[in-house]
Coordinates of C-alpha atoms in Angstrom, one line a residue:
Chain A
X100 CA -32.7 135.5 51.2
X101 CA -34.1 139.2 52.3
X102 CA -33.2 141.0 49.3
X103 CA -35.0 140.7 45.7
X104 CA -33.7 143.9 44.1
X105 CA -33.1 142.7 40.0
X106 CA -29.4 143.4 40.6
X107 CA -29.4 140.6 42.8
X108 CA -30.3 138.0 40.4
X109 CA -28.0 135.6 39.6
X110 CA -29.9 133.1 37.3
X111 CA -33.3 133.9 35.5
X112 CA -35.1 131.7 33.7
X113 CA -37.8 132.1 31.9
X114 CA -40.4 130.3 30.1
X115 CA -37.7 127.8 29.4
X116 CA -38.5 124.7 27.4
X117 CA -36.6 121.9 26.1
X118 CA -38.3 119.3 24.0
X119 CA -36.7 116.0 22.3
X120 CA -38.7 115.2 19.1
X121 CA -42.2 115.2 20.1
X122 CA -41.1 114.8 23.9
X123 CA -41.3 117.5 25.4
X124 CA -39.0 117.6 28.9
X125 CA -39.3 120.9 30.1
X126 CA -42.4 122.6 29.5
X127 CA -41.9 126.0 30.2
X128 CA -40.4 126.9 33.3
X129 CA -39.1 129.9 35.4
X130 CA -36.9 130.5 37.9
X131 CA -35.1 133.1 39.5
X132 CA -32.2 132.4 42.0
X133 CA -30.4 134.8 44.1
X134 CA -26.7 135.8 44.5
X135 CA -25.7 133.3 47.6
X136 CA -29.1 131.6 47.6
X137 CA -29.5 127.9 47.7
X138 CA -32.2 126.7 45.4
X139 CA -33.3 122.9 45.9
X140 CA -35.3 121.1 42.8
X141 CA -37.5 118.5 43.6
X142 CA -39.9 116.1 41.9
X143 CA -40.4 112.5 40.8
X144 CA -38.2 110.6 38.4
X145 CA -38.1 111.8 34.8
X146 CA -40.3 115.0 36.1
X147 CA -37.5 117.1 33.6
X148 CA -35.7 118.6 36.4
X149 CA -32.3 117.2 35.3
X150 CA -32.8 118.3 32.1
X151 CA -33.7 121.7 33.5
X152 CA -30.4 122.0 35.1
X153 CA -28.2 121.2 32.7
X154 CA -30.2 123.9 30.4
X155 CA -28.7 125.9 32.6
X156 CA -25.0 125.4 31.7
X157 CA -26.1 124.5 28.4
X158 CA -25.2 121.2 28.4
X159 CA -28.8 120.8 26.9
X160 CA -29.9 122.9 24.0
X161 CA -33.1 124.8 25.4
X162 CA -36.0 124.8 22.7
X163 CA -37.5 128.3 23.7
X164 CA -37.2 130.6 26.2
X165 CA -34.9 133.3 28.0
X166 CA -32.0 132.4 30.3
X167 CA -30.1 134.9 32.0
X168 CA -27.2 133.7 34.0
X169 CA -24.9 136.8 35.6
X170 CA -24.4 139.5 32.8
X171 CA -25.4 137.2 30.4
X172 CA -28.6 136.9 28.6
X173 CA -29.4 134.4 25.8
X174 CA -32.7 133.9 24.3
X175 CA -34.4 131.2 22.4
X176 CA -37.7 132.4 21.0
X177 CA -41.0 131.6 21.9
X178 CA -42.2 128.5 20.8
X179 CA -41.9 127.3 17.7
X180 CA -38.7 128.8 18.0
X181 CA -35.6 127.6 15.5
X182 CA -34.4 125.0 17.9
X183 CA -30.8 126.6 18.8
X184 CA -30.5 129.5 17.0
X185 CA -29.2 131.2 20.0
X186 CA -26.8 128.6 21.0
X187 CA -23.6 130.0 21.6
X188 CA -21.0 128.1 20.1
X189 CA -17.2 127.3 20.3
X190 CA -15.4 129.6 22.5
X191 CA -17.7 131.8 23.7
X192 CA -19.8 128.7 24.8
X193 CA -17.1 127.4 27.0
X194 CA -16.7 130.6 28.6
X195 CA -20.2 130.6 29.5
X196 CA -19.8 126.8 30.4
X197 CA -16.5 127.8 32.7
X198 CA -18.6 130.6 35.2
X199 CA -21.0 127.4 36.2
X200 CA -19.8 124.4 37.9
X201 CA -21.3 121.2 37.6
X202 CA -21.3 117.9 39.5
X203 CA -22.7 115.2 38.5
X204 CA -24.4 111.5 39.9
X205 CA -22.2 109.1 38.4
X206 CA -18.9 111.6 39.3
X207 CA -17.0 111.4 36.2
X208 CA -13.5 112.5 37.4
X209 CA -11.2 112.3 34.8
X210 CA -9.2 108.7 35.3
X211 CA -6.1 109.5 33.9
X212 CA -5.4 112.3 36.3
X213 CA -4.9 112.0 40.2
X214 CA -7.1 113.8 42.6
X215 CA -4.8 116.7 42.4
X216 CA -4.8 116.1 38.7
X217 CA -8.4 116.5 38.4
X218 CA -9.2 119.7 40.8
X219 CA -6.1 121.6 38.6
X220 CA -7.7 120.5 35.2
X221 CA -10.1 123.7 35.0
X222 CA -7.6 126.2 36.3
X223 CA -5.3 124.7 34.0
X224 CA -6.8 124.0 31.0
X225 CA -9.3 126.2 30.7
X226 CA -8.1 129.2 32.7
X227 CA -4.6 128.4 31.8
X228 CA -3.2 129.2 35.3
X229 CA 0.2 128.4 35.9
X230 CA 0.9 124.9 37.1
X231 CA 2.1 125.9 40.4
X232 CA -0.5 128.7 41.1
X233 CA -3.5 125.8 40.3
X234 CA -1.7 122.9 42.9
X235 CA -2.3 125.7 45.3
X236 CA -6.0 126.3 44.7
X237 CA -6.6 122.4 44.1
X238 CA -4.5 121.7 47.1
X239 CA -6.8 123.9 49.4
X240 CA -9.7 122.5 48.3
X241 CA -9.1 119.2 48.4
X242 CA -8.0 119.9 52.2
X243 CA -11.9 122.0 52.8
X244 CA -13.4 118.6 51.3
X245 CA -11.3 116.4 54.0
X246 CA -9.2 114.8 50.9
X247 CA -5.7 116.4 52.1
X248 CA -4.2 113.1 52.2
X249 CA -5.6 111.8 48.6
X250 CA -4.0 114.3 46.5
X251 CA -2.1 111.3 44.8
X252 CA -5.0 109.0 44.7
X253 CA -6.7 108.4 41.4
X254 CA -10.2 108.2 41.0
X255 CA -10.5 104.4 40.9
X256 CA -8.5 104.0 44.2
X257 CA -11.4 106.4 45.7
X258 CA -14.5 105.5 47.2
X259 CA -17.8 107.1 45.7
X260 CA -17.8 109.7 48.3
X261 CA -14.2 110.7 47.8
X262 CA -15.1 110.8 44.4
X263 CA -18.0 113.0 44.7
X264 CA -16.0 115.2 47.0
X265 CA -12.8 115.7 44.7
X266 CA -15.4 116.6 41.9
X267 CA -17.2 119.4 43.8
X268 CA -13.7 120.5 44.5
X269 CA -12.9 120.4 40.8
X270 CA -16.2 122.3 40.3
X271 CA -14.9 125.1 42.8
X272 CA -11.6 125.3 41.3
X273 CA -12.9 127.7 38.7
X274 CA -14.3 129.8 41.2
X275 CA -18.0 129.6 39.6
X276 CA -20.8 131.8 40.1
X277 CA -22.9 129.2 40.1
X278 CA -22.9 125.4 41.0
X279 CA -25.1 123.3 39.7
X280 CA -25.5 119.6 41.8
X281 CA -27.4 117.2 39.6
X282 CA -28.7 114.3 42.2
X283 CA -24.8 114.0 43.5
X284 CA -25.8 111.4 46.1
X285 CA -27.8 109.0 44.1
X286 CA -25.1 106.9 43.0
X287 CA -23.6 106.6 46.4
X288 CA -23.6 104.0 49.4
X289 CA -26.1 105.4 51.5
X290 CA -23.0 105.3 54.6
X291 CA -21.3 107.9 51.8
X292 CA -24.2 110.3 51.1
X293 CA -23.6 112.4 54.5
X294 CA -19.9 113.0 53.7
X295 CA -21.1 114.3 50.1
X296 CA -24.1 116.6 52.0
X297 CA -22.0 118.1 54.2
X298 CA -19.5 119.3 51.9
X299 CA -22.5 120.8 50.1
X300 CA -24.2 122.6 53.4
X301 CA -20.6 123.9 54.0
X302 CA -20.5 125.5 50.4
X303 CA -24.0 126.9 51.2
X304 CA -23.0 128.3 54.4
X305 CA -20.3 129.9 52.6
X306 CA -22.5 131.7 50.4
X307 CA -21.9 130.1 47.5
X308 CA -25.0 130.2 44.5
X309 CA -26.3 126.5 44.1
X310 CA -29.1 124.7 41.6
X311 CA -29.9 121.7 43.7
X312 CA -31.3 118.6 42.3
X313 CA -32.0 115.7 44.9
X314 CA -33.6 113.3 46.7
X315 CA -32.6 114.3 49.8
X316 CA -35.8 115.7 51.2
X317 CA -33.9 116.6 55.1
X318 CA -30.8 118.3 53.1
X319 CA -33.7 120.4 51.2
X320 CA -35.4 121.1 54.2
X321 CA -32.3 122.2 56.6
X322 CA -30.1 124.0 53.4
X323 CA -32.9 125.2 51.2
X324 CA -33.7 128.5 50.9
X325 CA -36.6 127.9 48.2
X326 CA -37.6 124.6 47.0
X327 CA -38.7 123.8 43.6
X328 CA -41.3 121.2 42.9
X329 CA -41.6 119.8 39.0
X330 CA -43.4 117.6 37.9
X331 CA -43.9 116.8 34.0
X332 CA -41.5 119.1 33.1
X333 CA -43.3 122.2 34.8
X334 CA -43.1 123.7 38.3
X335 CA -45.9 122.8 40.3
X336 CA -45.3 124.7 43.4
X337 CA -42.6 126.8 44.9
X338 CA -41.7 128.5 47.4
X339 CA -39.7 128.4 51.4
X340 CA -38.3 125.2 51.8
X341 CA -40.6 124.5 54.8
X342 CA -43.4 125.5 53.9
X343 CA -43.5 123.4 50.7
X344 CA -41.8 120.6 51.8
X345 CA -44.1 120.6 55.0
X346 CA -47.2 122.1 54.4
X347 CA -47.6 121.6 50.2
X348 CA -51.1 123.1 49.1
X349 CA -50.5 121.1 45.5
X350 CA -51.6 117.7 45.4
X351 CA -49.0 116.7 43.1
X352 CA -46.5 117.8 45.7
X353 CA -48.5 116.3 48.6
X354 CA -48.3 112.8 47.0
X355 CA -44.8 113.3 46.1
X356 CA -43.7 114.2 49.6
X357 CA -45.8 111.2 50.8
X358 CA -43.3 109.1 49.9
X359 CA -40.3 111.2 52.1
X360 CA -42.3 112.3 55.3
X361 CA -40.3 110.1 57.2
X362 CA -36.9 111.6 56.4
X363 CA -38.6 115.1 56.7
X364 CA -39.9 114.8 59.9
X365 CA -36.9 113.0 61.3
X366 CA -33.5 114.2 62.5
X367 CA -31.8 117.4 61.8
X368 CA -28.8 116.8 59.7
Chain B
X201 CA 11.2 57.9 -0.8
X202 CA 12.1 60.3 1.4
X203 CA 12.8 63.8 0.2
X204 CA 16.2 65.1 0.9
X205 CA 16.2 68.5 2.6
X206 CA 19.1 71.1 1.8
X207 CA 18.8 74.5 3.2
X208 CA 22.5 75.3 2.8
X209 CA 21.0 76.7 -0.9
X210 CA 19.2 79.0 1.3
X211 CA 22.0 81.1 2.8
X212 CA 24.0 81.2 -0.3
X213 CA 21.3 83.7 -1.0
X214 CA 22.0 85.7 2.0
X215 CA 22.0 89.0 0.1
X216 CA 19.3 88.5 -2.2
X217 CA 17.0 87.4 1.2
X218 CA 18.0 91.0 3.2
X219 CA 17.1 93.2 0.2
X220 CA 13.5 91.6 0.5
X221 CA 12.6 91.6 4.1
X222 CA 14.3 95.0 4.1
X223 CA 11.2 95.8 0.9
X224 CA 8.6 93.9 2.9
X225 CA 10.0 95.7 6.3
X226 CA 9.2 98.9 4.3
X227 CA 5.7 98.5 3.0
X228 CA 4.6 97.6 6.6
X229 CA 6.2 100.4 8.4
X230 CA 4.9 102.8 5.2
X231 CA 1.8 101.5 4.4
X232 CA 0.7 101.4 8.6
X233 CA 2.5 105.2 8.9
X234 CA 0.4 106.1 6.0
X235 CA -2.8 104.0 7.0
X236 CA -2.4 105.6 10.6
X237 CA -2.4 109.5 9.6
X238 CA -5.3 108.8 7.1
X239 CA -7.6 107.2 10.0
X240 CA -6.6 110.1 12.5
X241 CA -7.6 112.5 9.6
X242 CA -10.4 110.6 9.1
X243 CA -11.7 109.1 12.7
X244 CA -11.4 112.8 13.4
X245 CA -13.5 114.1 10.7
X246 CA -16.6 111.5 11.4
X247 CA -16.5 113.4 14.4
X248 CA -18.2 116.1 13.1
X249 CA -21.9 114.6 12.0
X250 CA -22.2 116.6 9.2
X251 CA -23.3 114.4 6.4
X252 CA -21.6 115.3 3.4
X253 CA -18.6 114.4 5.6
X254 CA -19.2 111.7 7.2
X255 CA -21.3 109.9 4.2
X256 CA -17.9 109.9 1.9
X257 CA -15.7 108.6 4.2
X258 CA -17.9 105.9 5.4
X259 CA -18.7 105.0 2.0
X260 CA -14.6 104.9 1.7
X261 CA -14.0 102.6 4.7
X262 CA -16.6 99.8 3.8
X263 CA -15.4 99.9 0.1
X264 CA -12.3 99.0 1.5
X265 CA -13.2 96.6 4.1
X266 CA -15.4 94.7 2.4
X267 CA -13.5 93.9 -0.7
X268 CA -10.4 91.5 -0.8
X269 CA -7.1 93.4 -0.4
X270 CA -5.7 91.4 -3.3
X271 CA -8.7 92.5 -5.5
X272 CA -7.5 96.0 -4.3
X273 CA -3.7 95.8 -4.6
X274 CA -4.3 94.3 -8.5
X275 CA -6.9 97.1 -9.1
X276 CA -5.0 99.8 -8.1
X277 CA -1.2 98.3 -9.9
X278 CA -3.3 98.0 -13.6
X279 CA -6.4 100.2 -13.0
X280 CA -5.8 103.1 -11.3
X281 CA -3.0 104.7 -13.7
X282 CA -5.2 104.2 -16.6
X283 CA -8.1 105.5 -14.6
X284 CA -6.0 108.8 -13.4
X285 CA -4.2 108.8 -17.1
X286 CA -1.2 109.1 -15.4
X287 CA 2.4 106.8 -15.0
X288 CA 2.8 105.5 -11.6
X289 CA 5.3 103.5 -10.6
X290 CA 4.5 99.9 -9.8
X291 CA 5.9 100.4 -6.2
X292 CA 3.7 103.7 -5.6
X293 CA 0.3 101.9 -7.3
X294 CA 0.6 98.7 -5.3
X295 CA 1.3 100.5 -1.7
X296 CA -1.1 102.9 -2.4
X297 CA -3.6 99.7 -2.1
X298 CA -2.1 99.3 0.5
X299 CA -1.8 101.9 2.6
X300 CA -5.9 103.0 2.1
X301 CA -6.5 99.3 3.2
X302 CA -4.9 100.3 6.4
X303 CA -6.3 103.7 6.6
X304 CA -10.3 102.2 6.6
X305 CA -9.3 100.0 9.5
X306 CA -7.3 102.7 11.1
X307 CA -10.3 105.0 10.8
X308 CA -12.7 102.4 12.3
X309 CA -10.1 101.9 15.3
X310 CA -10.0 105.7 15.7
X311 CA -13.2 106.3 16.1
X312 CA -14.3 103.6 18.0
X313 CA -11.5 104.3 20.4
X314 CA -13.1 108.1 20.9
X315 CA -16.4 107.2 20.6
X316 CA -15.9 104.4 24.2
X317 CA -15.1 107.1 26.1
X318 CA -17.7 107.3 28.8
X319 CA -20.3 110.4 27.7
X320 CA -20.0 111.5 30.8
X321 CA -16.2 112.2 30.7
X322 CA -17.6 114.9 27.6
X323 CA -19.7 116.6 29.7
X324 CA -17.4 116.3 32.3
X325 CA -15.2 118.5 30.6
X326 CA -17.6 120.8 28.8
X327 CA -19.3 121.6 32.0
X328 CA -16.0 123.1 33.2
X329 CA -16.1 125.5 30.2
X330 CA -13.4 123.8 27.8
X331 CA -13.6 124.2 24.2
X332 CA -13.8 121.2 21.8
X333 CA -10.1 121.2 20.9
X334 CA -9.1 121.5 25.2
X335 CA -11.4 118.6 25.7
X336 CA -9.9 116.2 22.8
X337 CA -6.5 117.1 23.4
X338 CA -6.5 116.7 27.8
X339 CA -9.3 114.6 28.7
X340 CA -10.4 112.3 25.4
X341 CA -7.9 111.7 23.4
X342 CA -5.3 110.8 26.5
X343 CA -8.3 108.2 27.5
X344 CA -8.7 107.0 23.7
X345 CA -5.5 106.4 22.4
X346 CA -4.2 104.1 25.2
X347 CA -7.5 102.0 24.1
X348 CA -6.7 102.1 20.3
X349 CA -3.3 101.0 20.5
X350 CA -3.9 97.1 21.1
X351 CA -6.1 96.7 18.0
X352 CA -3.9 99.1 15.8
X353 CA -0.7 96.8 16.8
X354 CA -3.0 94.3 15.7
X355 CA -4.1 95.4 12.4
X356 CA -0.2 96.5 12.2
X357 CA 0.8 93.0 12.1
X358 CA -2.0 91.7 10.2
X359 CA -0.7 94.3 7.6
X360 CA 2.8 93.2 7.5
X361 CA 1.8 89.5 6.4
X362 CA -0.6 91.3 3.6
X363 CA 2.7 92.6 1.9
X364 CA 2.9 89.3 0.7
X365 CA 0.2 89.7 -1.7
X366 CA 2.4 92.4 -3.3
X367 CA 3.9 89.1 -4.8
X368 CA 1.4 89.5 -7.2
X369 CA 2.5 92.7 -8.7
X370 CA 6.0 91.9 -9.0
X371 CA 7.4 94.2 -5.6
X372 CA 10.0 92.3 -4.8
X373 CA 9.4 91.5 -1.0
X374 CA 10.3 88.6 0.7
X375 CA 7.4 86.4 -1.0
X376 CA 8.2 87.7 -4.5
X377 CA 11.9 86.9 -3.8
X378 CA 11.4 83.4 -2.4
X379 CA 9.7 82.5 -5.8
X380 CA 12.9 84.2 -7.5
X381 CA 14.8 81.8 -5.5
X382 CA 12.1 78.8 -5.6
X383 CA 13.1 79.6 -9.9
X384 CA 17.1 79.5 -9.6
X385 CA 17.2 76.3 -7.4
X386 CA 14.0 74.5 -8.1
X387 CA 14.0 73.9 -4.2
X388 CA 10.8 75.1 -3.2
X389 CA 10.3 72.8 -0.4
X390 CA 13.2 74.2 0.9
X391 CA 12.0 78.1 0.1
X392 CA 9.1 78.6 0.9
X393 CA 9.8 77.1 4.4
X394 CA 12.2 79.7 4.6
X395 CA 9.8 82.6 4.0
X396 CA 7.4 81.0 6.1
X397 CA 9.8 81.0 8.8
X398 CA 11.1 84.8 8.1
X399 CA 7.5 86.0 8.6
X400 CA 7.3 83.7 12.0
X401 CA 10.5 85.2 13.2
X402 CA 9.3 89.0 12.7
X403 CA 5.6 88.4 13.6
X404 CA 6.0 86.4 16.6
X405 CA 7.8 88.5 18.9
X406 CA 5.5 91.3 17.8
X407 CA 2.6 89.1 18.6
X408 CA 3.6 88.6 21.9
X409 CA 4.6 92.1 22.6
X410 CA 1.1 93.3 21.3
X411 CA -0.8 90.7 23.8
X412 CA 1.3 92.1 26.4
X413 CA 0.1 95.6 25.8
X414 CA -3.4 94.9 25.2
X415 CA -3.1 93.4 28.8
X416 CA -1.4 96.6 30.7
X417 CA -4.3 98.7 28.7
X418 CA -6.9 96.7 30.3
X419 CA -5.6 97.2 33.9

């Protein structure tokens, strides 16, 4: 990304915090992501960037601070802010809900519905396109995620990768400003996580906006346009993919990435 | 001395014998109609964790779970008029027993059948920007109801053999009219072997029928 004009911000976050009880999760962090910019989060298990992301689509309830995603600006007070006071609600939450796509780890495609079934349920449901009108769009991009022939399939006659795949393409189907990938690969075969990647590195060559949570320290550093590092619910560093992920000047960071030099180092996926 | 069996006293009753499985047949289609739409109303309701909800209608369901359905049906044919100071007919008082006996079970079975579904099919379906009433309606309740039929059959059939304690009250089921008949023929060998096997007849098939169900759910 060249340009940083305000205009081009898609998602800003700031000071955002999101505390359970006396836990707190996310302590205060800030982000902004560019239109068509690929942001990767990184950190160690229960480091709060999961929660982070789905603050984002307000799947969690932040405790304080300012999110802006598109035109729309909510904020939640400095802290001790009234928990939720600021929460949308009802409609108007789903609508903000509907411009962001989410997929998650474990999948969660709707079993009752076929492949098709599933990609059409936004369109349908929630954008009440006509039937006919949605098999198209579902139809297309179950064909750009190689799943042409598994239209009729449902999700427990898929493996985890076809799974994954039908629901970023149930994600796309609303045509979202945003997608947000919360550690898609992590509850796949590790002969399956490619498949899932490269769907993903298509939809970033396309342009599309993406929050990227992962462990997949080669798809941060080839698809990354700014890496994220959290640790205990803050941001620790930040910055180009390669230079974090190869030259980290935090020491948090550097014993993190410790762990993953190998796959950083190592092919070009 | 062996006791000499005659059913043919049975038959000649034919008519008598109809009009009571037709009042027991009744009750249990009622009284499970009537339990069902109170624990939809009510499974839906606990739903919403608001407290001065929720708190009443639990406080209803284990009232009625955990006292005995004939304690119920008794307290509601003698009780309950004086208590509301108004006439109700005996067949209105006892169903009513009834039928809230069926509703706190149905409630239970409604809710537990929404609350199994997976968490992550709700998130699922939030994250793609559906409102609550989208969500329940296409992706939860679809999912939910196939689970709660097999234990509402269930409780369906256990309800149909509670009409018998209606006996008690005077409805004139099929109990109540095999002790009408037990009282014109002194042949209650004979009787009550007959009601036992009426209820067999009805329950048995249904039985069966409900097993298979509860197997094609868990496919």
């Amino acid at each position: 990304m060249t340009s940083n004009g305000a205009a081009d911000v898609m998602v800003r976050v700031e000071g955002l915090r999101k505390s359970y009880g006396t836990v707190e999760a996310v302590r205060g962090v800030s982000l902004d992501v560019h239109r068509g910019q690929v942001v990767v989060v990184i950190g160690p298990s229960g480091c709060g960037k999961s929660t982070f992301l789905r603050c984002i689509n307000l799947l969690e309830t932040p405790s304080a601070g300012t999110l802006r995603v598109g035109d729309r600006t909510i904020d939640f007070g400095t802290p001790p802010a009234d928990k939720g006071h600021a929460m949308p609600r009802g409609r108007d939450l789903a609508r903000f809900r509907a411009r962001i796509g989410m997929v998650f780890q474990q999948f969660d495609l709707f079993p009752h519905m076929t492949a098709l079934g599933n990609v059409m349920s936004g369109p349908v449901i929630v954008k009440k396109v006509r039937e006919a009108e949605a098999e198209t769009i579902a139809r297309n991009l179950l064909a750009k995620v190689g799943l042409a022939n598994f239209t009729a399939r449902f999700p427990r006659e898929l493996s985890g990768g076809q799974q994954q795949r039908v629901a970023i393409a149930r994600a796309m189907a609303m045509e979202p400003e945003l997608m947000l990938f919360d550690e898609v690969t992590s509850a796949l075969d590790p002969e399956l996580v490619g498949e899932v990647l490269d769907v993903m590195k298509e939809l970033a060559l396309e342009g599309t906006t993406m929050i990227v949570v992962t462990h997949e320290m080669a798809f941060a550093r080839d698809v990354a346009d700014h890496v994220v590092v959290m640790d205990q619910g803050q941001v620790v560093e930040q910055g180009v993919a390669a230079e974090v992920l190869l030259q980290p000047k935090n020491a948090r960071t550097v014993s993190f990435l410790s762990r993953f030099h190998s796959t950083i180092g190592e092919r070009k996926a | 001395m062996a006791y000499k069996w005659d059913f043919g006293l049975i038959f000649s009753y034919a008519n008598f014998w109809a009009k009571g499985l037709g009042i027991t047949l009744a009750y249990s289609v009622g009284t499970v109609l009537g339990g069902l739409i109170i624990g939809v109303i009510c499974g839906m309701l606990l739903l919403y964790k608001r407290k001065w909800l929720t708190l009443p209608i639990h406080f209803y369901v284990e009232l009625f779970r955990c006292t005995p359905l004939l304690v119920q049906i008794v307290w509601f044919y003698y009780a309950l008029p004086i208590v509301l100071s108004v006439e109700l007919p005996a067949w209105l008082a006892a169903g009513l027993g009834l039928t809230l006996y069926m509703g706190a079970f149905a409630t239970e079975i409604f809710r537990g059948g929404i609350i199994s579904i997976d968490k992550g099919q709700w998130q699922a379906a939030r994250a793609l920007g559906m409102t609550n009433g989208e969500m329940m309606r296409n992706i939860i309740l679809p999912q939910a109801i196939k689970r709660m039929v097999p234990p509402f059959v269930n409780q369906s059939i256990i309800q149909l053999k509670n009409t018998s304690l209606l006996y008690v009250v005077a409805v004139p089921d099929l109990m109540y009219t095999g002790s009408i008949v037990v009282s014109d023929t002194f042949r209650p060998l004979e009787v009550y072997t007959s009601v036992a096997a009426m209820y067999f007849a009805i329950l048995y098939p249904l039985t069966l029928w409900a097993k298979r169900m509860e197997a094609k759910v868990d496919q």
